[in-house]
mmCIF file of C-alpha atoms in Angstrom:
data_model
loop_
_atom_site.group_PDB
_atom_site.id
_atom_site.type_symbol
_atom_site.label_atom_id
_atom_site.label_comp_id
_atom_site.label_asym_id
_atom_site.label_seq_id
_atom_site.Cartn_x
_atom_site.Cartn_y
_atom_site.Cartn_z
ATOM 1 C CA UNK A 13 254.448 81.420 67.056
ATOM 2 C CA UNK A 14 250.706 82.863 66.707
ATOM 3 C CA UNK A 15 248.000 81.794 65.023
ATOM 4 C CA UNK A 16 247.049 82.207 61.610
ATOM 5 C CA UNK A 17 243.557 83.932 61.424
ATOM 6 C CA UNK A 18 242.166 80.838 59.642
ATOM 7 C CA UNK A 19 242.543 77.367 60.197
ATOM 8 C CA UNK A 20 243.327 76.994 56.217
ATOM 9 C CA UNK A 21 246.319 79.279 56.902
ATOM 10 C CA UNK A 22 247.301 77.804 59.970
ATOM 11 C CA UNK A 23 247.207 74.346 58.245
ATOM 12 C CA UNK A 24 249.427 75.641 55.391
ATOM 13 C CA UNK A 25 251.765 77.105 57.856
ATOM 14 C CA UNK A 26 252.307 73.515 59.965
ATOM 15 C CA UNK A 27 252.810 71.724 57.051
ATOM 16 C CA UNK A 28 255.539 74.206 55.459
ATOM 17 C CA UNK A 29 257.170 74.082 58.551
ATOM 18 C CA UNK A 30 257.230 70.177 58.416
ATOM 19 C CA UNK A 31 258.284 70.227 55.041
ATOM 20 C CA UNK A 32 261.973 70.301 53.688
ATOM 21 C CA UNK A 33 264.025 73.579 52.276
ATOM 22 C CA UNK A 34 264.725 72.682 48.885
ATOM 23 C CA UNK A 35 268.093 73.754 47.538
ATOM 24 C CA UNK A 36 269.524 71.275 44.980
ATOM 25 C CA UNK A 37 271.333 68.000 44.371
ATOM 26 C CA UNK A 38 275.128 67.914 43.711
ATOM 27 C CA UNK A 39 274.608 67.932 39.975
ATOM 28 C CA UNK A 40 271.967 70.570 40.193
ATOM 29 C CA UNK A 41 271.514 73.385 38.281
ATOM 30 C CA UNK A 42 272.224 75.686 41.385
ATOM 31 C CA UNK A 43 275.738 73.712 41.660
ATOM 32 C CA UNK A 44 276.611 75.390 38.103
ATOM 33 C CA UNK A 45 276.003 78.826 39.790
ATOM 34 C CA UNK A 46 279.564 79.325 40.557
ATOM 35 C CA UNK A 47 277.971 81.940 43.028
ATOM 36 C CA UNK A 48 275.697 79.485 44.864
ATOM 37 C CA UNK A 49 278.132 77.239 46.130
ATOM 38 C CA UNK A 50 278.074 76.352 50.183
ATOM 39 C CA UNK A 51 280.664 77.277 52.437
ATOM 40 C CA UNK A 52 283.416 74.624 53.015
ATOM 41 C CA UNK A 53 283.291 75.333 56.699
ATOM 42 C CA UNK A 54 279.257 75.292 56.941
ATOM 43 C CA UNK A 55 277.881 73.908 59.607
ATOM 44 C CA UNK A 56 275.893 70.872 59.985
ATOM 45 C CA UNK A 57 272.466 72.955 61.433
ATOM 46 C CA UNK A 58 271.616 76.269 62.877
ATOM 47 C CA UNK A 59 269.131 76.884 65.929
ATOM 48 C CA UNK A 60 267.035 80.128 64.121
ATOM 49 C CA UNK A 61 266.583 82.689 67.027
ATOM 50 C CA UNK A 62 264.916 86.035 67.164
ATOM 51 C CA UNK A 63 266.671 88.629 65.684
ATOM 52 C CA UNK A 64 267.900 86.263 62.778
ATOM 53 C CA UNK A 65 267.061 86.992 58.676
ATOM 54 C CA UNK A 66 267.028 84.753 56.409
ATOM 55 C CA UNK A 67 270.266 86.610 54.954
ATOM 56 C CA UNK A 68 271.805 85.678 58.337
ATOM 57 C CA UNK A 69 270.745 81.973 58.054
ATOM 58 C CA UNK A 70 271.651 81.450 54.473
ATOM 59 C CA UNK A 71 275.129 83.291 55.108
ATOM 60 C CA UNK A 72 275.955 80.685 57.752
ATOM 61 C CA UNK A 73 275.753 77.739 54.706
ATOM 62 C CA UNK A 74 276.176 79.581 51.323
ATOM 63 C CA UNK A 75 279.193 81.734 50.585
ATOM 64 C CA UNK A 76 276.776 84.557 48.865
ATOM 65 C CA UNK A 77 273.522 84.931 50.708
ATOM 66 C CA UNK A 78 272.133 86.808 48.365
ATOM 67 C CA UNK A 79 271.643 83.709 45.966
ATOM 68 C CA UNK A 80 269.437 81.967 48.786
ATOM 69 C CA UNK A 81 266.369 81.679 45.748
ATOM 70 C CA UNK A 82 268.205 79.671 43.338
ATOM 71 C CA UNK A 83 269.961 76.961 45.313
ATOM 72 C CA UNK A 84 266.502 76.780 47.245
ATOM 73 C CA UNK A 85 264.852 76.140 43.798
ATOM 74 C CA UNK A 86 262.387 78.981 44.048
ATOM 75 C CA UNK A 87 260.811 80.626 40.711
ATOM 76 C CA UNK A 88 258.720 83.578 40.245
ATOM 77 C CA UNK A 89 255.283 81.730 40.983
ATOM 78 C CA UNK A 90 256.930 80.513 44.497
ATOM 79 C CA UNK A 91 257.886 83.893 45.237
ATOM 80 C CA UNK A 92 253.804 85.171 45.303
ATOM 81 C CA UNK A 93 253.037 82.230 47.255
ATOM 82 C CA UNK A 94 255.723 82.557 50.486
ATOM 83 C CA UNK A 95 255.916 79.883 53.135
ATOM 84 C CA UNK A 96 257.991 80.901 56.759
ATOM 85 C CA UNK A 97 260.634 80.155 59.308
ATOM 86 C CA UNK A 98 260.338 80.958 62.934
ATOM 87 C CA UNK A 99 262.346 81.164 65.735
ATOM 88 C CA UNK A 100 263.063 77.456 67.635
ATOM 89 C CA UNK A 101 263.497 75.524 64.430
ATOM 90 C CA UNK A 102 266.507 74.071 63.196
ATOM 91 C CA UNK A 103 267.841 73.996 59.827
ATOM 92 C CA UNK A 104 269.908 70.722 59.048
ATOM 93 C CA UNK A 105 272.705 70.808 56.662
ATOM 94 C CA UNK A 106 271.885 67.242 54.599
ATOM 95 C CA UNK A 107 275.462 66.961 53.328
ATOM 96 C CA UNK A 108 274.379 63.639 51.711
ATOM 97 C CA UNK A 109 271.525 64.900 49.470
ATOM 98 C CA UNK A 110 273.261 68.717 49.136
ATOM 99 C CA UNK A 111 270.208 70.275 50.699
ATOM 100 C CA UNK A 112 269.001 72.405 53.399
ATOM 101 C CA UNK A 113 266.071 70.466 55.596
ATOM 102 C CA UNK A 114 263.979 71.665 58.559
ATOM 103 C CA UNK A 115 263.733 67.814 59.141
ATOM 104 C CA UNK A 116 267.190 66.321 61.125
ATOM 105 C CA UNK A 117 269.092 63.995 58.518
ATOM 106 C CA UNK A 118 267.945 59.994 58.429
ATOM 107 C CA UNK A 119 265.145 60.887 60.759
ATOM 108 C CA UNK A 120 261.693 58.652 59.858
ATOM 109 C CA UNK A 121 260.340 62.010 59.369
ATOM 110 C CA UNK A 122 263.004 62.960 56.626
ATOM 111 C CA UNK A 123 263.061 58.799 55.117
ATOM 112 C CA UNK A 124 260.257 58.322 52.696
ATOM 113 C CA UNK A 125 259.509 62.098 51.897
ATOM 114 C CA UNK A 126 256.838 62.795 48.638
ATOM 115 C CA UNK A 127 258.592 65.005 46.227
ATOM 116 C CA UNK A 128 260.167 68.315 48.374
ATOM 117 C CA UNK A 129 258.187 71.160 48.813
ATOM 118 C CA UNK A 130 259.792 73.998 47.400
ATOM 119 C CA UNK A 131 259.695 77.111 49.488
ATOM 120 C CA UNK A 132 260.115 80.691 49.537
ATOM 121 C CA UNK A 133 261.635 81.874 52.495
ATOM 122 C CA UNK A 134 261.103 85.949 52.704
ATOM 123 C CA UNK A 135 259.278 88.947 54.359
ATOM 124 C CA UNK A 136 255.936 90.048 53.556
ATOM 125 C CA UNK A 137 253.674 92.123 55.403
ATOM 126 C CA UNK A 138 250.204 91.082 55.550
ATOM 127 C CA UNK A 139 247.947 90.492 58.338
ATOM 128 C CA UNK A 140 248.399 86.515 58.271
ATOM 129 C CA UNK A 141 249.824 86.221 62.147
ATOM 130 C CA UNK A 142 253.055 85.551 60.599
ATOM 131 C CA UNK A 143 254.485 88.349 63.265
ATOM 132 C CA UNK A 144 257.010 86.077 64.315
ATOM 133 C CA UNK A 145 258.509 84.404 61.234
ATOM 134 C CA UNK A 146 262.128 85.658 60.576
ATOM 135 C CA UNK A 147 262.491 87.966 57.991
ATOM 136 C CA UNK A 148 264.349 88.407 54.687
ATOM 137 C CA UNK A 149 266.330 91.490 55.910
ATOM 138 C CA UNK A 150 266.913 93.940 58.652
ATOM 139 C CA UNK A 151 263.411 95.255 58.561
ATOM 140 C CA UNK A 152 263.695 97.925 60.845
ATOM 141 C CA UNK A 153 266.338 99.514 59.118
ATOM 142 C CA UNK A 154 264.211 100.393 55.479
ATOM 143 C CA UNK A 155 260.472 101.164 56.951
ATOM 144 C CA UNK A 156 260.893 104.967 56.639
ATOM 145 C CA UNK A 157 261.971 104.437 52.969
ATOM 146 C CA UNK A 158 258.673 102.535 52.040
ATOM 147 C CA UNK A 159 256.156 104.540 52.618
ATOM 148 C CA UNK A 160 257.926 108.511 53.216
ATOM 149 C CA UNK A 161 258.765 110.698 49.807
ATOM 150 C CA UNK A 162 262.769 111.102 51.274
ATOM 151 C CA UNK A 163 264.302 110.885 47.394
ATOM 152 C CA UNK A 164 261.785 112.345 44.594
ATOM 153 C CA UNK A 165 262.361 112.527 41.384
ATOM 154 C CA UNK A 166 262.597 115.403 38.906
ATOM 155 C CA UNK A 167 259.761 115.185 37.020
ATOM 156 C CA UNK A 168 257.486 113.907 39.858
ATOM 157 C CA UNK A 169 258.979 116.951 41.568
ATOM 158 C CA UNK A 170 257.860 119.885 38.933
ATOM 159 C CA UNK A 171 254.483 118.294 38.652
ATOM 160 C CA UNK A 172 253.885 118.137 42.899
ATOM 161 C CA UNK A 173 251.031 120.401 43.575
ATOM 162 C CA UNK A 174 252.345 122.707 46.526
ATOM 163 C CA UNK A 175 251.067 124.898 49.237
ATOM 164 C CA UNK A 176 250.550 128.012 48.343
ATOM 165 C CA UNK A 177 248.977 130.097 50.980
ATOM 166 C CA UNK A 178 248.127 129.120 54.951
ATOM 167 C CA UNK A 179 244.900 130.150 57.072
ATOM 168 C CA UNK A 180 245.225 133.254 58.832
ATOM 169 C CA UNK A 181 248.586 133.935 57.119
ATOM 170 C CA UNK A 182 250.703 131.821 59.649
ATOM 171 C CA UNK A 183 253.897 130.667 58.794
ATOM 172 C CA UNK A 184 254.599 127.917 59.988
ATOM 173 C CA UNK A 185 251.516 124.779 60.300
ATOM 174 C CA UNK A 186 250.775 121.836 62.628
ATOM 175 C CA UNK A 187 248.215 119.480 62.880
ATOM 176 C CA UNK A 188 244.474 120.861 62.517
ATOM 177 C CA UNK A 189 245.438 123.922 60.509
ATOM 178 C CA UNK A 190 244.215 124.769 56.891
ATOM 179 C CA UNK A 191 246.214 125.206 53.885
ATOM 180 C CA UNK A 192 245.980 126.277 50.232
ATOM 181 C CA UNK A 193 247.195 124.325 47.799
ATOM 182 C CA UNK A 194 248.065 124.660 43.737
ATOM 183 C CA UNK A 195 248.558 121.978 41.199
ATOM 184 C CA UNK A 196 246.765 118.902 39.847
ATOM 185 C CA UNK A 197 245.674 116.073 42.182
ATOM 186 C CA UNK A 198 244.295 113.436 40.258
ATOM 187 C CA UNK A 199 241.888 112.159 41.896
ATOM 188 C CA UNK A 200 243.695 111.651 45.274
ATOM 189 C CA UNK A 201 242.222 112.614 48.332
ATOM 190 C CA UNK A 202 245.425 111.881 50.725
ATOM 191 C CA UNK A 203 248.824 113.684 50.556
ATOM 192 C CA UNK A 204 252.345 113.201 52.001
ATOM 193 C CA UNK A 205 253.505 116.951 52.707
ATOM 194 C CA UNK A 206 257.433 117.111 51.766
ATOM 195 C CA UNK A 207 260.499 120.461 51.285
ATOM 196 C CA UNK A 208 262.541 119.558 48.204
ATOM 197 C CA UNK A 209 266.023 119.648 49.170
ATOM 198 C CA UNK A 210 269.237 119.282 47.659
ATOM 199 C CA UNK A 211 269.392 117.754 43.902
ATOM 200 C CA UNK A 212 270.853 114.342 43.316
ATOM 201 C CA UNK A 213 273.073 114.424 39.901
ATOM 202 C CA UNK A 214 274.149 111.210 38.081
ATOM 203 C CA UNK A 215 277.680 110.862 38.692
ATOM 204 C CA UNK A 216 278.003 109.535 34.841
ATOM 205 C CA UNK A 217 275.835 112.198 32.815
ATOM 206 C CA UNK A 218 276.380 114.980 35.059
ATOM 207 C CA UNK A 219 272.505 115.400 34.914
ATOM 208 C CA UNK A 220 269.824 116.411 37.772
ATOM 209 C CA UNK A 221 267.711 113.105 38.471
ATOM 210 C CA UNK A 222 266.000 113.587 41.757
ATOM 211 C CA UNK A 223 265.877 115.809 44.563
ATOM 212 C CA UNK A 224 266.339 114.532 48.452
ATOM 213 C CA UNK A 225 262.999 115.706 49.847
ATOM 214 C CA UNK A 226 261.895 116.335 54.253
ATOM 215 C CA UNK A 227 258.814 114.236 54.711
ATOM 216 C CA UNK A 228 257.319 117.339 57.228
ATOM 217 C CA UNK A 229 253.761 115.561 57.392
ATOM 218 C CA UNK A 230 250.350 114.507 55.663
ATOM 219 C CA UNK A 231 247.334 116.152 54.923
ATOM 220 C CA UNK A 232 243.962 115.808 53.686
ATOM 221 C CA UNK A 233 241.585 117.480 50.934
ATOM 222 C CA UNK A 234 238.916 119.095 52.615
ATOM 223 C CA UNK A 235 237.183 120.727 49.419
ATOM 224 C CA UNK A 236 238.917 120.988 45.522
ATOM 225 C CA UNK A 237 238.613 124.180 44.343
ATOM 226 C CA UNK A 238 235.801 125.612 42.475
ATOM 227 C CA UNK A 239 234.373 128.171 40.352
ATOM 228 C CA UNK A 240 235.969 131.145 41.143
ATOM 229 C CA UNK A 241 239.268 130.058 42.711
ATOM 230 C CA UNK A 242 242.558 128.962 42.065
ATOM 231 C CA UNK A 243 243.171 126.874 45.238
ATOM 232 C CA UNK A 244 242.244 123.558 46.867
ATOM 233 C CA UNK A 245 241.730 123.052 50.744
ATOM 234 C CA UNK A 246 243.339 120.958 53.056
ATOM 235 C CA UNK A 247 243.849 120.356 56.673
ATOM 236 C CA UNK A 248 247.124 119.139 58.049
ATOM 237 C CA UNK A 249 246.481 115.444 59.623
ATOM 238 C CA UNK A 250 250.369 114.902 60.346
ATOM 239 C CA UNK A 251 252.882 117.426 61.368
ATOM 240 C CA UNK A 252 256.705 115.634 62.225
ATOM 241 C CA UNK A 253 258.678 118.788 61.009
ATOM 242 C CA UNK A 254 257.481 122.531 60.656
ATOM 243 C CA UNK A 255 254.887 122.643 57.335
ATOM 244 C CA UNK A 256 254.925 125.915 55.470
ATOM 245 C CA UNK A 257 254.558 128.038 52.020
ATOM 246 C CA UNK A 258 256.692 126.221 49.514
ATOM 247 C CA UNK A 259 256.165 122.405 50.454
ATOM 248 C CA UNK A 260 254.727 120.288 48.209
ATOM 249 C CA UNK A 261 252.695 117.423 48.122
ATOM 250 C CA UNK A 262 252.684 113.733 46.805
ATOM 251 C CA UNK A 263 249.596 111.081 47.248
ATOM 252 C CA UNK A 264 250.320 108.829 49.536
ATOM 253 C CA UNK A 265 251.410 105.320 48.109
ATOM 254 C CA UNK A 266 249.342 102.259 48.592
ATOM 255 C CA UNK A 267 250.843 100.496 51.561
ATOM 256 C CA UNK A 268 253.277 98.227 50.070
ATOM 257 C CA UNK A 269 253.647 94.798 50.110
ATOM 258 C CA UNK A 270 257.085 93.478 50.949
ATOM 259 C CA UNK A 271 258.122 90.739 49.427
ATOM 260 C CA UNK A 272 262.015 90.282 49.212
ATOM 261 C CA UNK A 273 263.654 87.383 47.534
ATOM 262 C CA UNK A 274 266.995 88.276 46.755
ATOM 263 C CA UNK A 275 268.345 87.963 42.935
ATOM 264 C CA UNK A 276 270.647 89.086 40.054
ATOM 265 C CA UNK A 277 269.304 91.591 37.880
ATOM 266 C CA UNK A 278 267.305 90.127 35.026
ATOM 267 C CA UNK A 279 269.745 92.568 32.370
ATOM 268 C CA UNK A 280 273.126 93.590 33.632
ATOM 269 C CA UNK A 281 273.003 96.596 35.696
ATOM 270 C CA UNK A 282 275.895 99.397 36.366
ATOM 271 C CA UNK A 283 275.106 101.963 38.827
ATOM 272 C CA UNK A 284 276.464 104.320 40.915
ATOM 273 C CA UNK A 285 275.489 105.559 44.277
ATOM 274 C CA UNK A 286 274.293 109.196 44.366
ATOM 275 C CA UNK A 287 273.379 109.742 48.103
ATOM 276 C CA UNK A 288 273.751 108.373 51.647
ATOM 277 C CA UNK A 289 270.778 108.365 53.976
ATOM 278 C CA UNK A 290 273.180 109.098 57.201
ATOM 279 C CA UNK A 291 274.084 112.903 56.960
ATOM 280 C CA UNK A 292 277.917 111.670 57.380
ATOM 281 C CA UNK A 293 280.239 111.365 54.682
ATOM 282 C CA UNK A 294 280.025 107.387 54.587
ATOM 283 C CA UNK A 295 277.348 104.463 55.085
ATOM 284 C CA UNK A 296 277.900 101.176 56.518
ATOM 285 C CA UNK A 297 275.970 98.023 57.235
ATOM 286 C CA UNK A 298 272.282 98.049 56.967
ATOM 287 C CA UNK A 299 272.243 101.873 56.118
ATOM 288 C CA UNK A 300 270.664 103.060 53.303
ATOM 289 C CA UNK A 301 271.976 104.874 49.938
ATOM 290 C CA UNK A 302 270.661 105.681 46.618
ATOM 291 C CA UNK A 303 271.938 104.420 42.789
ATOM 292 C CA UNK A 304 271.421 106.316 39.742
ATOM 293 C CA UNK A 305 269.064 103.322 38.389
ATOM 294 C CA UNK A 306 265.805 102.068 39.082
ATOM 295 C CA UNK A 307 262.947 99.841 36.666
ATOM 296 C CA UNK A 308 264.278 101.590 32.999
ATOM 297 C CA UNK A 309 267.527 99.945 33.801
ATOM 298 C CA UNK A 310 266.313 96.855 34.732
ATOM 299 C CA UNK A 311 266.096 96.993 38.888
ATOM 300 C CA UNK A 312 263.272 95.876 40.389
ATOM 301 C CA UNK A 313 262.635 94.859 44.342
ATOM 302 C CA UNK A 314 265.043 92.111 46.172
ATOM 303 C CA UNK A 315 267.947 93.166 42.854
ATOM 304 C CA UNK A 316 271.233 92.347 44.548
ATOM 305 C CA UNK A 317 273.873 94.467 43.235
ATOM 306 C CA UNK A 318 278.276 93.893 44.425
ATOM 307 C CA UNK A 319 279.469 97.245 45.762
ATOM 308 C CA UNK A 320 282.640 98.541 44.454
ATOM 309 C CA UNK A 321 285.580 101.568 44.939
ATOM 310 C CA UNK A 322 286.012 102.882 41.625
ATOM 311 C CA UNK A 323 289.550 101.966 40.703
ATOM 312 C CA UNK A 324 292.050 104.528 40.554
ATOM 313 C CA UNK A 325 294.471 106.360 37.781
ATOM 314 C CA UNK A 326 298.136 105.892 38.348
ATOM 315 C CA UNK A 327 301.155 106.493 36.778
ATOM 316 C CA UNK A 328 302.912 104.159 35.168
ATOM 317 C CA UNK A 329 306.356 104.176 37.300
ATOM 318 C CA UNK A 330 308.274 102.655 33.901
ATOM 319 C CA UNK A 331 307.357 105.270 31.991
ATOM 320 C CA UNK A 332 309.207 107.792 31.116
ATOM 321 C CA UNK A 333 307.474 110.188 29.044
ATOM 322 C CA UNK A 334 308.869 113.619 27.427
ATOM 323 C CA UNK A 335 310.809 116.245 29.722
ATOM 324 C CA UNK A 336 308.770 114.313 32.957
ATOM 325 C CA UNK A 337 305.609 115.200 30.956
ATOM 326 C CA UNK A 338 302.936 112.481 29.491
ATOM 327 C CA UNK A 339 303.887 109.698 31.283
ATOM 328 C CA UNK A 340 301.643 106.811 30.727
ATOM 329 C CA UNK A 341 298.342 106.000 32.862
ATOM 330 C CA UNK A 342 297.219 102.612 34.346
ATOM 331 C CA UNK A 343 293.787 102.069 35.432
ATOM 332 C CA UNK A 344 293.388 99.864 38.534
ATOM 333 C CA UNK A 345 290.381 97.921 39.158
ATOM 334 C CA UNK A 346 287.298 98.450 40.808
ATOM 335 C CA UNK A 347 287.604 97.127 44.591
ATOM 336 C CA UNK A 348 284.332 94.699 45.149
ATOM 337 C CA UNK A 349 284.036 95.262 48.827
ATOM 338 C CA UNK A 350 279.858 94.469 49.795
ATOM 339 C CA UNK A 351 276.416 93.963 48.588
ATOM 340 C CA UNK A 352 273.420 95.986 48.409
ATOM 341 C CA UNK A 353 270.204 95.302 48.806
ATOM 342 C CA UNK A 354 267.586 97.133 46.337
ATOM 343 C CA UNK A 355 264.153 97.373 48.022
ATOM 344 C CA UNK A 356 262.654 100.180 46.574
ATOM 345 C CA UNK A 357 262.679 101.493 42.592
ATOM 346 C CA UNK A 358 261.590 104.083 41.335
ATOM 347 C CA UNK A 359 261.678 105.159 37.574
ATOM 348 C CA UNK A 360 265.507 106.200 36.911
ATOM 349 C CA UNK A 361 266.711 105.994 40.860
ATOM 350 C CA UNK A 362 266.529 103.236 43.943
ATOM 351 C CA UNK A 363 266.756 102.851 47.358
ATOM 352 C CA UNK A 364 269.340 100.000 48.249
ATOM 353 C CA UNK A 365 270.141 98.469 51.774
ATOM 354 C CA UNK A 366 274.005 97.635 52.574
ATOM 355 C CA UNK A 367 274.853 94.370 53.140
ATOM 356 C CA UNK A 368 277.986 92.710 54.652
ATOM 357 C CA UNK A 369 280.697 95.741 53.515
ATOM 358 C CA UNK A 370 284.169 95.055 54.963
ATOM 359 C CA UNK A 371 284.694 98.883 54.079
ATOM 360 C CA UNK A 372 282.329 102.261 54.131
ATOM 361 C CA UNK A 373 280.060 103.025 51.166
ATOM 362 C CA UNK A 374 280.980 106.415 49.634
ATOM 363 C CA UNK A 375 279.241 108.629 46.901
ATOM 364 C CA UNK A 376 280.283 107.712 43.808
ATOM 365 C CA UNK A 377 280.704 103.873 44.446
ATOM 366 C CA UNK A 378 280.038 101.731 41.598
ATOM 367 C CA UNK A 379 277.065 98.972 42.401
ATOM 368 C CA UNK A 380 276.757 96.242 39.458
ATOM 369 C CA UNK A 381 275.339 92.630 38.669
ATOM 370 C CA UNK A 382 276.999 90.111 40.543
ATOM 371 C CA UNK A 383 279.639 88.560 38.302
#
C-alpha cells in the first residue's frame, strides 16, 4: 500500500483500515430492504486480492451488490468523504452482530469498539496515493467514456463549432497542423475534435436524441478570430484518427472525479438501451451501452438500474377468434436478466456499465429501478 502524501492522510487511512465496515443489526433498517439481504451461503471472510471491486467483495456476502451503501449505512455526506480497502485485508462476516468487519470476530481488537465508523467503500481518483485501494468497479473498462465525446447529444451537436477550412488546403490533419474553425467557443481555449456519426433514436418516442460521435483528437486555440474574419485558429495537439473538414469540436470536460457508490434511483426510472459500445450486435459483462435517460429523468452517477428482455406478444392458444382471424393477445413479461451500472449522465442520455448478465444485452432492452 503507498503512502499518503501527508501524514494527516496517511493517519486517516490507518485508522479506516482499523476500523469496522458498518452494515446493520438484524433489526436494522437495511434488513427491511428486501433487496439488501445477505446470501444464505456467504462466507464467513474474504482475503481482498488485486484485481477485486468492491462489487466483487460485496457480491460474495449480499445477494444484490449493488445495494452495498445501504446495508453499510452510508449517506450522502459519507459518500464525499470516502475511506478504502486494499489488497491483504480480510473482511469478516460477524454473523452475531449482522455486520461486515475488517476486525476478525471476538478479537480484543473487535471487543470494546467506540461507536462503528461508518465507511464508504468506492473509487475516486485523486492524487491521495490511494493507487492501490480496490475499486468500486471494473475501472478499466469505462475510462474512454469519461473523458472522450463517443455519444453527443442533439442539441450539443448543432451548436459544436466545426472545422471549416485546413492550412494549405490538406485534407486530411495530424498533429502540428492548423485549422479553421466556425462557431461559438465560449470562452474555452481547449477542444476535443470529434465526426458525428450515426443518430441514436429513443426506442419509445421514435425521436433523434444523440448522435454516436469518433473522438479523432484535440486541439488548441491559437488566435479567435478578429476584425475582418469569420474563422478562429487552431493547431491540432492530438491526432488518434484522421482530422478533417466537417469535424467538430467540444471543450474538453474538467477531469472528472469518480466517485461511485452504487444506488436506486432517487424517482423511478424506465429506460431503454439505445446503443452498444462493441460494434457487434450484443454486449456482455463489463461492456458498455447507452439508455434513453440521463439527469431530467432522474439518473445521476453510481444509479443502478435491473436489465430486462422486453416481454413478448403471443397468441392466446384458447382463443378462437373469427374465421382464424383476431385471436386474442397475451403479453409476457419482461425477463430481468442483469444490472447496469450508470457512470456517466448526460442531459436526456447515459452511459451504463453491465453488470453480472446471465444473457447478452440487446438494443431495445428495458433498464428500470430495482424493484
Amino acid at each position: 500500500m503507498k503512502n499518503f502524501s501527508t501524514g494527516v492522510a496517511r493517519s486517516l487511512a490507518i485508522r479506516a483500515a482499523a476500523a469496522a465496515l458498518f452494515v446493520s443489526s438484524a433489526a436494522g433498517s437495511a434488513q427491511a430492504a428486501t433487496n439488501c439481504a445477505f446470501r444464505p451461503n456467504a462466507p464467513d471472510q474474504h482475503v481482498v486480492v488485486k484485481g477485486d471491486t468492491l462489487w466483487d467483495i460485496s457480491g460474495a456476502f449480499l445477494e444484490h451488490p449493488w445495494c452495498w451503501p445501504q446495508v453499510w449505512g452510508m449517506n450522502r455526506d459519507e459518500i464525499r468523504n470516502p475511506h478504502w480497502i486494499y489488497p491483504g485485508q480480510v473482511v469478516y462476516f460477524d454473523r452475531a452482530r449482522g455486520r461486515l468487519t475488517l476486525n476478525k470476530p471476538g478479537s480484543d481488537t473487535d471487543a470494546g469498539q467506540p461507536p462503528l465508523v461508518r465507511l464508504s467503500p468506492q473509487l475516486r481518483t485523486e492524487n491521495l496515493g490511494q493507487d492501490n485501494a480496490v475499486p468500486a468497479i471494473p475501472a478499466g473498462a469505462i475510462e474512454p467514456f469519461l473523458t472522450q465525446p463517443l455519444v453527443v447529444e442533439a442539441q450539443a451537436l448543432a451548436n459544436a463549432a466545426r472545422i471549416v477550412a485546413a492550412q494549405e488546403d490538406r485534407l486530411y490533419l495530424g498533429e502540428g497542423d492548423r485549422v479553421y474553425v466556425r462557431g461559438a467557443l465560449d470562452g474555452a481555449t481547449s477542444f476535443q475534435v470529434f465526426r458525428p456519426g450515426k443518430e441514436l433514436v429513443d426506442p419509445e418516442s421514435g425521436k433523434v436524441v444523440a448522435h454516436e460521435a469518433a473522438y479523432v483528437g484535440t486541439a488548441r486555440l491559437v488566435k479567435e478570430a478578429g476584425p475582418g474574419t469569420d474563422v478562429h485558429t487552431f493547431a491540432v495537439t492530438r491526432s488518434v484518427k484522421e482530422m478533417g473538414v466537417g469535424d467538430r469540436l467540444l471543450p474538453t470536460p474538467p477531469t472528472p472525479v469518480r466517485n461511485y457508490v452504487p444506488h436506486a434511483p432517487a424517482r423511478p426510472v424506465a429506460a431503454r438501451v439505445m446503443a452498444l459500445a462493441s460494434e457487434s450486435n450484443y454486449a456482455s459483462q463489463n461492456q458498455v451501452v447507452t439508455v434513453n435517460r440521463g439527469t431530467f429523468d432522474g439518473l445521476d452517477v453510481g444509479a443502478v438500474l435491473q436489465l430486462y428482455h422486453l416481454g413478448q406478444t403471443v397468441t392466446d392458444p384458447e382463443s378462437k377468434g373469427f374465421l382464424g382471424f383476431g385471436k386474442a393477445k397475451l403479453r409476457l413479461p419482461d425477463e430481468q436478466y442483469g444490472d447496469l451500472f450508470i457512470f456517466r449522465v448526460f442531459d436526456h442520455v447515459s452511459y451504463g456499465l453491465v453488470m453480472q448478465v446471465t444473457q447478452p444485452v440487446q438494443v431495445g432492452d428495458v433498464a428500470r429501478s430495482p424493484e
